[in-house]
């Protein structure tokens, strides 16, 4: 392997990402500290969780420096799963409301 083909990211990038992860974790803990309840709580927790996972995958797993095809291979199925989870949550809410309306 030649020296030119091996990419070594600078250490400052990893320190910046570490700081960013610390800030995102701080905001995630603020959700509990301020006792946010209900759907907003879970939306915020999942939002911060997905954001942190994306940063870790991009930088620490070196996906940021990979080709577009590999990025799409990793990103599109994950996005599809998230869309299906949201659709199932909406459907479940509709079913629950329907059952409460007609069977109670």
Short mmCIF file of N, CA, C and O in Angstrom, two decimals:
data_model
loop_
_atom_site.label_atom_id
_atom_site.label_comp_id
_atom_site.label_asym_id
_atom_site.label_seq_id
_atom_site.Cartn_x
_atom_site.Cartn_y
_atom_site.Cartn_z
N UNK A 1 0.85 -1.18 0.00
CA UNK A 1 0.00 0.00 0.00
C UNK A 1 0.90 1.23 0.00
O UNK A 1 1.80 1.37 0.81
N UNK A 2 0.66 2.10 -0.94
CA UNK A 2 1.47 3.31 -1.01
C UNK A 2 1.04 4.31 0.05
O UNK A 2 -0.05 4.25 0.58
N UNK A 3 1.95 5.23 0.31
CA UNK A 3 1.67 6.24 1.34
C UNK A 3 0.56 7.20 0.91
O UNK A 3 -0.21 7.67 1.73
N UNK A 4 0.46 7.46 -0.41
CA UNK A 4 -0.53 8.41 -0.90
C UNK A 4 -1.95 7.86 -0.79
O UNK A 4 -2.90 8.60 -0.61
N UNK A 5 -2.13 6.53 -0.89
CA UNK A 5 -3.47 5.97 -0.84
C UNK A 5 -3.99 5.84 0.59
O UNK A 5 -5.18 5.65 0.79
N UNK A 6 -3.14 5.91 1.59
CA UNK A 6 -3.56 5.78 2.97
C UNK A 6 -3.90 7.17 3.53
O UNK A 6 -3.04 8.04 3.60
N UNK A 7 -5.16 7.34 3.91
CA UNK A 7 -5.60 8.64 4.42
C UNK A 7 -5.60 8.62 5.93
O UNK A 7 -6.21 7.75 6.55
N UNK A 8 -4.91 9.58 6.51
CA UNK A 8 -4.85 9.69 7.97
C UNK A 8 -5.48 11.00 8.37
O UNK A 8 -4.91 12.07 8.14
N UNK A 9 -6.67 10.97 8.99
CA UNK A 9 -7.30 12.23 9.42
C UNK A 9 -6.52 12.85 10.58
O UNK A 9 -5.90 12.13 11.37
N UNK A 10 -6.54 14.17 10.66
CA UNK A 10 -5.80 14.83 11.74
C UNK A 10 -6.43 14.56 13.10
O UNK A 10 -7.64 14.34 13.21
N UNK A 11 -5.60 14.58 14.13
CA UNK A 11 -6.07 14.30 15.48
C UNK A 11 -7.05 15.38 15.96
O UNK A 11 -7.93 15.10 16.77
N UNK A 12 -6.91 16.60 15.42
CA UNK A 12 -7.82 17.68 15.83
C UNK A 12 -9.26 17.36 15.45
O UNK A 12 -10.21 17.74 16.15
N UNK A 13 -9.44 16.65 14.34
CA UNK A 13 -10.79 16.26 13.93
C UNK A 13 -11.43 15.33 14.97
O UNK A 13 -12.60 15.50 15.34
N UNK A 14 -10.65 14.39 15.47
CA UNK A 14 -11.19 13.46 16.47
C UNK A 14 -11.51 14.19 17.78
O UNK A 14 -12.47 13.85 18.45
N UNK A 15 -10.70 15.17 18.12
CA UNK A 15 -10.98 15.95 19.34
C UNK A 15 -12.25 16.79 19.18
O UNK A 15 -13.04 16.92 20.12
N UNK A 16 -12.43 17.36 17.98
CA UNK A 16 -13.66 18.13 17.72
C UNK A 16 -14.89 17.22 17.78
O UNK A 16 -15.93 17.60 18.33
N UNK A 17 -14.78 16.04 17.21
CA UNK A 17 -15.90 15.10 17.24
C UNK A 17 -16.17 14.65 18.67
O UNK A 17 -17.34 14.52 19.07
N UNK A 18 -15.11 14.43 19.45
CA UNK A 18 -15.30 14.07 20.85
C UNK A 18 -16.06 15.19 21.57
O UNK A 18 -16.97 14.92 22.35
N UNK A 19 -15.70 16.43 21.33
CA UNK A 19 -16.41 17.56 21.93
C UNK A 19 -17.86 17.63 21.49
O UNK A 19 -18.75 17.89 22.29
N UNK A 20 -18.08 17.38 20.21
CA UNK A 20 -19.45 17.39 19.69
C UNK A 20 -20.29 16.29 20.35
O UNK A 20 -21.44 16.51 20.72
N UNK A 21 -19.71 15.10 20.51
CA UNK A 21 -20.43 14.01 21.17
C UNK A 21 -20.72 14.36 22.63
O UNK A 21 -21.79 14.02 23.16
N UNK A 22 -19.79 15.04 23.27
CA UNK A 22 -20.01 15.46 24.65
C UNK A 22 -21.17 16.45 24.72
O UNK A 22 -22.05 16.34 25.59
N UNK A 23 -21.23 17.40 23.81
CA UNK A 23 -22.31 18.39 23.80
C UNK A 23 -23.66 17.71 23.51
O UNK A 23 -24.66 18.01 24.16
N UNK A 24 -23.67 16.78 22.56
CA UNK A 24 -24.92 16.08 22.25
C UNK A 24 -25.40 15.23 23.43
O UNK A 24 -26.60 15.16 23.71
N UNK A 25 -24.45 14.62 24.13
CA UNK A 25 -24.82 13.85 25.33
C UNK A 25 -25.36 14.78 26.41
O UNK A 25 -26.30 14.44 27.13
N UNK A 26 -24.75 15.96 26.54
CA UNK A 26 -25.23 16.94 27.51
C UNK A 26 -26.68 17.32 27.22
O UNK A 26 -27.53 17.37 28.12
N UNK A 27 -27.00 17.58 25.94
CA UNK A 27 -28.39 17.91 25.59
C UNK A 27 -29.32 16.74 25.84
O UNK A 27 -30.47 16.92 26.24
N UNK A 28 -28.84 15.54 25.61
CA UNK A 28 -29.66 14.36 25.87
C UNK A 28 -29.98 14.24 27.36
O UNK A 28 -31.10 13.91 27.74
N UNK A 29 -28.98 14.53 28.22
CA UNK A 29 -29.23 14.48 29.65
C UNK A 29 -30.12 15.63 30.12
O UNK A 29 -30.84 15.49 31.10
N UNK A 30 -30.08 16.76 29.40
CA UNK A 30 -30.97 17.87 29.74
C UNK A 30 -32.44 17.50 29.56
O UNK A 30 -33.31 18.04 30.26
N UNK A 31 -32.72 16.60 28.64
CA UNK A 31 -34.09 16.14 28.45
C UNK A 31 -34.60 15.52 29.74
O UNK A 31 -35.73 15.77 30.18
N UNK A 32 -33.77 14.70 30.39
CA UNK A 32 -34.17 14.11 31.67
C UNK A 32 -34.17 15.14 32.78
O UNK A 32 -35.02 15.11 33.67
N UNK A 33 -33.20 16.03 32.78
CA UNK A 33 -33.08 17.01 33.85
C UNK A 33 -34.32 17.90 33.92
O UNK A 33 -34.82 18.20 35.00
N UNK A 34 -34.80 18.33 32.77
CA UNK A 34 -35.98 19.19 32.73
C UNK A 34 -37.28 18.40 32.71
O UNK A 34 -38.36 18.98 32.56
N UNK A 35 -37.17 17.08 32.84
CA UNK A 35 -38.33 16.18 32.96
C UNK A 35 -39.33 16.38 31.82
O UNK A 35 -40.54 16.51 32.05
N UNK A 36 -38.81 16.41 30.63
CA UNK A 36 -39.69 16.47 29.45
C UNK A 36 -40.43 15.13 29.37
O UNK A 36 -39.82 14.07 29.50
N UNK A 37 -41.72 15.18 29.17
CA UNK A 37 -42.54 13.97 29.19
C UNK A 37 -43.24 13.77 27.84
O UNK A 37 -43.34 14.68 27.03
N UNK A 38 -43.73 12.54 27.65
CA UNK A 38 -44.55 12.22 26.49
C UNK A 38 -43.76 11.99 25.22
O UNK A 38 -42.61 11.57 25.25
N UNK A 39 -44.42 12.28 24.12
CA UNK A 39 -43.81 12.04 22.82
C UNK A 39 -42.61 12.92 22.53
O UNK A 39 -41.67 12.49 21.86
N UNK A 40 -42.63 14.14 23.08
CA UNK A 40 -41.49 15.04 22.85
C UNK A 40 -40.23 14.47 23.48
O UNK A 40 -39.14 14.56 22.91
N UNK A 41 -40.35 13.84 24.66
CA UNK A 41 -39.20 13.25 25.33
C UNK A 41 -38.55 12.19 24.44
O UNK A 41 -37.35 12.21 24.20
N UNK A 42 -39.38 11.27 23.94
CA UNK A 42 -38.83 10.18 23.12
C UNK A 42 -38.32 10.70 21.79
O UNK A 42 -37.32 10.18 21.26
N UNK A 43 -38.98 11.69 21.24
CA UNK A 43 -38.50 12.27 19.98
C UNK A 43 -37.12 12.90 20.17
O UNK A 43 -36.22 12.71 19.35
N UNK A 44 -36.94 13.64 21.27
CA UNK A 44 -35.64 14.27 21.52
C UNK A 44 -34.56 13.24 21.81
O UNK A 44 -33.43 13.35 21.31
N UNK A 45 -34.89 12.24 22.62
CA UNK A 45 -33.90 11.21 22.96
C UNK A 45 -33.46 10.46 21.70
O UNK A 45 -32.26 10.25 21.47
N UNK A 46 -34.41 10.08 20.87
CA UNK A 46 -34.07 9.36 19.64
C UNK A 46 -33.32 10.26 18.68
O UNK A 46 -32.38 9.82 18.02
N UNK A 47 -33.69 11.53 18.61
CA UNK A 47 -32.99 12.47 17.73
C UNK A 47 -31.51 12.58 18.12
O UNK A 47 -30.62 12.46 17.28
N UNK A 48 -31.25 12.79 19.41
CA UNK A 48 -29.86 12.91 19.85
C UNK A 48 -29.11 11.58 19.68
O UNK A 48 -27.93 11.58 19.35
N UNK A 49 -29.80 10.48 19.90
CA UNK A 49 -29.17 9.17 19.75
C UNK A 49 -28.77 8.93 18.29
O UNK A 49 -27.64 8.50 18.01
N UNK A 50 -29.66 9.22 17.37
CA UNK A 50 -29.36 9.01 15.95
C UNK A 50 -28.26 9.97 15.49
O UNK A 50 -27.37 9.58 14.71
N UNK A 51 -28.28 11.19 15.99
CA UNK A 51 -27.25 12.17 15.63
C UNK A 51 -25.87 11.70 16.10
O UNK A 51 -24.89 11.75 15.35
N UNK A 52 -25.78 11.23 17.34
CA UNK A 52 -24.51 10.74 17.86
C UNK A 52 -24.05 9.50 17.09
O UNK A 52 -22.86 9.38 16.77
N UNK A 53 -24.97 8.59 16.79
CA UNK A 53 -24.59 7.39 16.04
C UNK A 53 -24.09 7.76 14.65
O UNK A 53 -23.11 7.18 14.16
N UNK A 54 -24.71 8.73 14.02
CA UNK A 54 -24.27 9.17 12.70
C UNK A 54 -22.88 9.77 12.71
O UNK A 54 -22.06 9.49 11.83
N UNK A 55 -22.60 10.57 13.73
CA UNK A 55 -21.26 11.17 13.84
C UNK A 55 -20.22 10.09 14.09
O UNK A 55 -19.13 10.09 13.49
N UNK A 56 -20.54 9.14 14.95
CA UNK A 56 -19.59 8.05 15.25
C UNK A 56 -19.33 7.20 14.01
O UNK A 56 -18.18 6.88 13.69
N UNK A 57 -20.39 6.87 13.28
CA UNK A 57 -20.22 6.06 12.07
C UNK A 57 -19.43 6.83 11.02
O UNK A 57 -18.53 6.27 10.38
N UNK A 58 -19.70 8.12 10.87
CA UNK A 58 -19.03 8.91 9.84
C UNK A 58 -17.54 9.08 10.12
O UNK A 58 -16.72 8.92 9.21
N UNK A 59 -17.19 9.38 11.35
CA UNK A 59 -15.80 9.74 11.63
C UNK A 59 -15.01 8.55 12.18
O UNK A 59 -13.97 8.18 11.63
N UNK A 60 -15.49 7.94 13.24
CA UNK A 60 -14.70 6.89 13.88
C UNK A 60 -14.69 5.59 13.08
O UNK A 60 -13.80 4.78 13.24
N UNK A 61 -15.72 5.36 12.25
CA UNK A 61 -15.73 4.17 11.41
C UNK A 61 -15.30 4.52 9.98
O UNK A 61 -15.44 3.69 9.07
N UNK A 62 -14.81 5.74 9.78
CA UNK A 62 -14.19 6.19 8.52
C UNK A 62 -15.12 6.14 7.32
O UNK A 62 -14.66 6.05 6.19
N UNK A 63 -16.42 6.17 7.54
CA UNK A 63 -17.36 6.17 6.41
C UNK A 63 -17.30 7.51 5.68
O UNK A 63 -17.55 7.57 4.48
N UNK A 64 -16.93 8.55 6.38
CA UNK A 64 -16.85 9.88 5.77
C UNK A 64 -15.91 9.89 4.57
O UNK A 64 -16.12 10.61 3.61
N UNK A 65 -14.87 9.09 4.60
CA UNK A 65 -13.86 9.11 3.56
C UNK A 65 -14.06 7.98 2.54
O UNK A 65 -13.23 7.75 1.69
N UNK A 66 -15.18 7.28 2.63
CA UNK A 66 -15.45 6.20 1.69
C UNK A 66 -16.15 6.73 0.45
O UNK A 66 -16.59 7.88 0.42
N UNK A 67 -16.32 5.86 -0.55
CA UNK A 67 -16.98 6.25 -1.78
C UNK A 67 -18.49 6.41 -1.53
O UNK A 67 -19.04 5.88 -0.58
N UNK A 68 -19.13 7.14 -2.44
CA UNK A 68 -20.56 7.42 -2.31
C UNK A 68 -21.38 6.12 -2.32
O UNK A 68 -22.38 6.02 -1.61
N UNK A 69 -20.95 5.14 -3.11
CA UNK A 69 -21.70 3.89 -3.20
C UNK A 69 -21.77 3.20 -1.84
O UNK A 69 -22.83 2.69 -1.44
N UNK A 70 -20.67 3.19 -1.11
CA UNK A 70 -20.68 2.56 0.21
C UNK A 70 -21.51 3.37 1.21
O UNK A 70 -22.21 2.80 2.05
N UNK A 71 -21.44 4.70 1.09
CA UNK A 71 -22.26 5.55 1.97
C UNK A 71 -23.74 5.27 1.75
O UNK A 71 -24.51 5.16 2.69
N UNK A 72 -24.13 5.15 0.47
CA UNK A 72 -25.53 4.86 0.16
C UNK A 72 -25.92 3.46 0.60
O UNK A 72 -27.04 3.23 1.08
N UNK A 73 -24.98 2.52 0.47
CA UNK A 73 -25.24 1.15 0.90
C UNK A 73 -25.52 1.09 2.40
O UNK A 73 -26.35 0.31 2.86
N UNK A 74 -24.86 1.90 3.16
CA UNK A 74 -25.07 1.91 4.61
C UNK A 74 -26.24 2.82 5.01
O UNK A 74 -26.95 2.52 5.97
N UNK A 75 -26.45 3.90 4.30
CA UNK A 75 -27.42 4.89 4.72
C UNK A 75 -28.85 4.63 4.30
O UNK A 75 -29.78 4.85 5.07
N UNK A 76 -29.04 4.16 3.09
CA UNK A 76 -30.41 4.00 2.58
C UNK A 76 -31.21 2.92 3.33
O UNK A 76 -32.37 3.17 3.67
N UNK A 77 -30.66 1.74 3.61
CA UNK A 77 -31.45 0.78 4.40
C UNK A 77 -31.76 1.30 5.79
O UNK A 77 -32.86 1.06 6.31
N UNK A 78 -30.83 2.00 6.39
CA UNK A 78 -31.08 2.56 7.71
C UNK A 78 -32.20 3.59 7.65
O UNK A 78 -33.09 3.61 8.52
N UNK A 79 -32.17 4.43 6.65
CA UNK A 79 -33.24 5.41 6.48
C UNK A 79 -34.58 4.74 6.23
O UNK A 79 -35.61 5.16 6.78
N UNK A 80 -34.59 3.68 5.42
CA UNK A 80 -35.83 2.94 5.16
C UNK A 80 -36.38 2.33 6.45
O UNK A 80 -37.59 2.37 6.69
N UNK A 81 -35.50 1.79 7.29
CA UNK A 81 -35.96 1.21 8.56
C UNK A 81 -36.57 2.29 9.44
O UNK A 81 -37.62 2.08 10.06
N UNK A 82 -35.93 3.45 9.50
CA UNK A 82 -36.48 4.54 10.31
C UNK A 82 -37.86 4.98 9.79
O UNK A 82 -38.77 5.24 10.58
N UNK A 83 -38.01 5.06 8.49
CA UNK A 83 -39.31 5.44 7.91
C UNK A 83 -40.37 4.40 8.26
O UNK A 83 -41.50 4.74 8.65
N UNK A 84 -40.01 3.11 8.17
CA UNK A 84 -40.98 2.06 8.50
C UNK A 84 -41.34 2.08 9.99
O UNK A 84 -42.49 1.83 10.36
N UNK A 85 -40.39 2.37 10.86
CA UNK A 85 -40.69 2.46 12.29
C UNK A 85 -41.67 3.60 12.56
O UNK A 85 -42.62 3.44 13.33
N UNK A 86 -41.46 4.73 11.91
CA UNK A 86 -42.37 5.87 12.09
C UNK A 86 -43.76 5.51 11.56
O UNK A 86 -44.78 5.82 12.20
N UNK A 87 -43.81 4.83 10.40
CA UNK A 87 -45.10 4.44 9.85
C UNK A 87 -45.83 3.46 10.77
O UNK A 87 -47.04 3.55 10.96
N UNK A 88 -45.09 2.52 11.37
CA UNK A 88 -45.71 1.56 12.28
C UNK A 88 -46.21 2.26 13.55
O UNK A 88 -47.26 1.89 14.09
N UNK A 89 -45.47 3.26 14.02
CA UNK A 89 -45.91 3.99 15.21
C UNK A 89 -47.19 4.75 14.93
O UNK A 89 -48.10 4.78 15.76
N UNK A 90 -47.28 5.36 13.76
CA UNK A 90 -48.50 6.08 13.39
C UNK A 90 -49.67 5.11 13.26
O UNK A 90 -50.78 5.38 13.74
N UNK A 91 -49.42 3.98 12.63
CA UNK A 91 -50.47 2.95 12.48
C UNK A 91 -50.92 2.43 13.84
O UNK A 91 -52.13 2.23 14.07
N UNK A 92 -49.99 2.19 14.73
CA UNK A 92 -50.34 1.67 16.05
C UNK A 92 -51.18 2.68 16.82
O UNK A 92 -52.14 2.31 17.51
N UNK A 93 -50.85 3.93 16.69
CA UNK A 93 -51.64 4.97 17.35
C UNK A 93 -53.06 5.02 16.79
O UNK A 93 -54.03 5.15 17.54
N UNK A 94 -53.19 4.89 15.49
CA UNK A 94 -54.50 4.88 14.85
C UNK A 94 -55.32 3.67 15.32
O UNK A 94 -56.52 3.81 15.63
N UNK A 95 -54.70 2.50 15.37
CA UNK A 95 -55.40 1.29 15.82
C UNK A 95 -55.86 1.43 17.26
O UNK A 95 -56.98 1.05 17.62
N UNK A 96 -55.01 1.98 18.10
CA UNK A 96 -55.38 2.15 19.51
C UNK A 96 -56.57 3.10 19.65
O UNK A 96 -57.50 2.83 20.40
N UNK A 97 -56.55 4.20 18.94
CA UNK A 97 -57.67 5.14 19.00
C UNK A 97 -58.95 4.50 18.47
O UNK A 97 -60.03 4.66 19.04
N UNK A 98 -58.85 3.73 17.41
CA UNK A 98 -60.01 3.04 16.84
C UNK A 98 -60.59 2.04 17.82
O UNK A 98 -61.80 1.96 18.01
N UNK A 99 -59.73 1.26 18.47
CA UNK A 99 -60.22 0.28 19.44
C UNK A 99 -60.87 0.97 20.64
O UNK A 99 -61.89 0.50 21.15
N UNK A 100 -60.28 2.05 21.10
CA UNK A 100 -60.86 2.75 22.24
C UNK A 100 -62.20 3.37 21.88
O UNK A 100 -63.11 3.44 22.71
N UNK A 101 -62.35 3.79 20.63
CA UNK A 101 -63.59 4.42 20.20
C UNK A 101 -64.71 3.39 20.05
O UNK A 101 -65.84 3.62 20.51
N UNK A 102 -64.44 2.23 19.44
CA UNK A 102 -65.49 1.28 19.11
C UNK A 102 -65.67 0.15 20.12
O UNK A 102 -66.70 -0.49 20.14
N UNK A 103 -64.68 -0.14 20.93
CA UNK A 103 -64.79 -1.29 21.84
C UNK A 103 -64.86 -0.89 23.31
O UNK A 103 -64.80 -1.74 24.17
N UNK A 104 -64.98 0.37 23.61
CA UNK A 104 -65.08 0.74 25.02
C UNK A 104 -66.42 1.33 25.35
O UNK A 104 -67.27 1.53 24.59
#
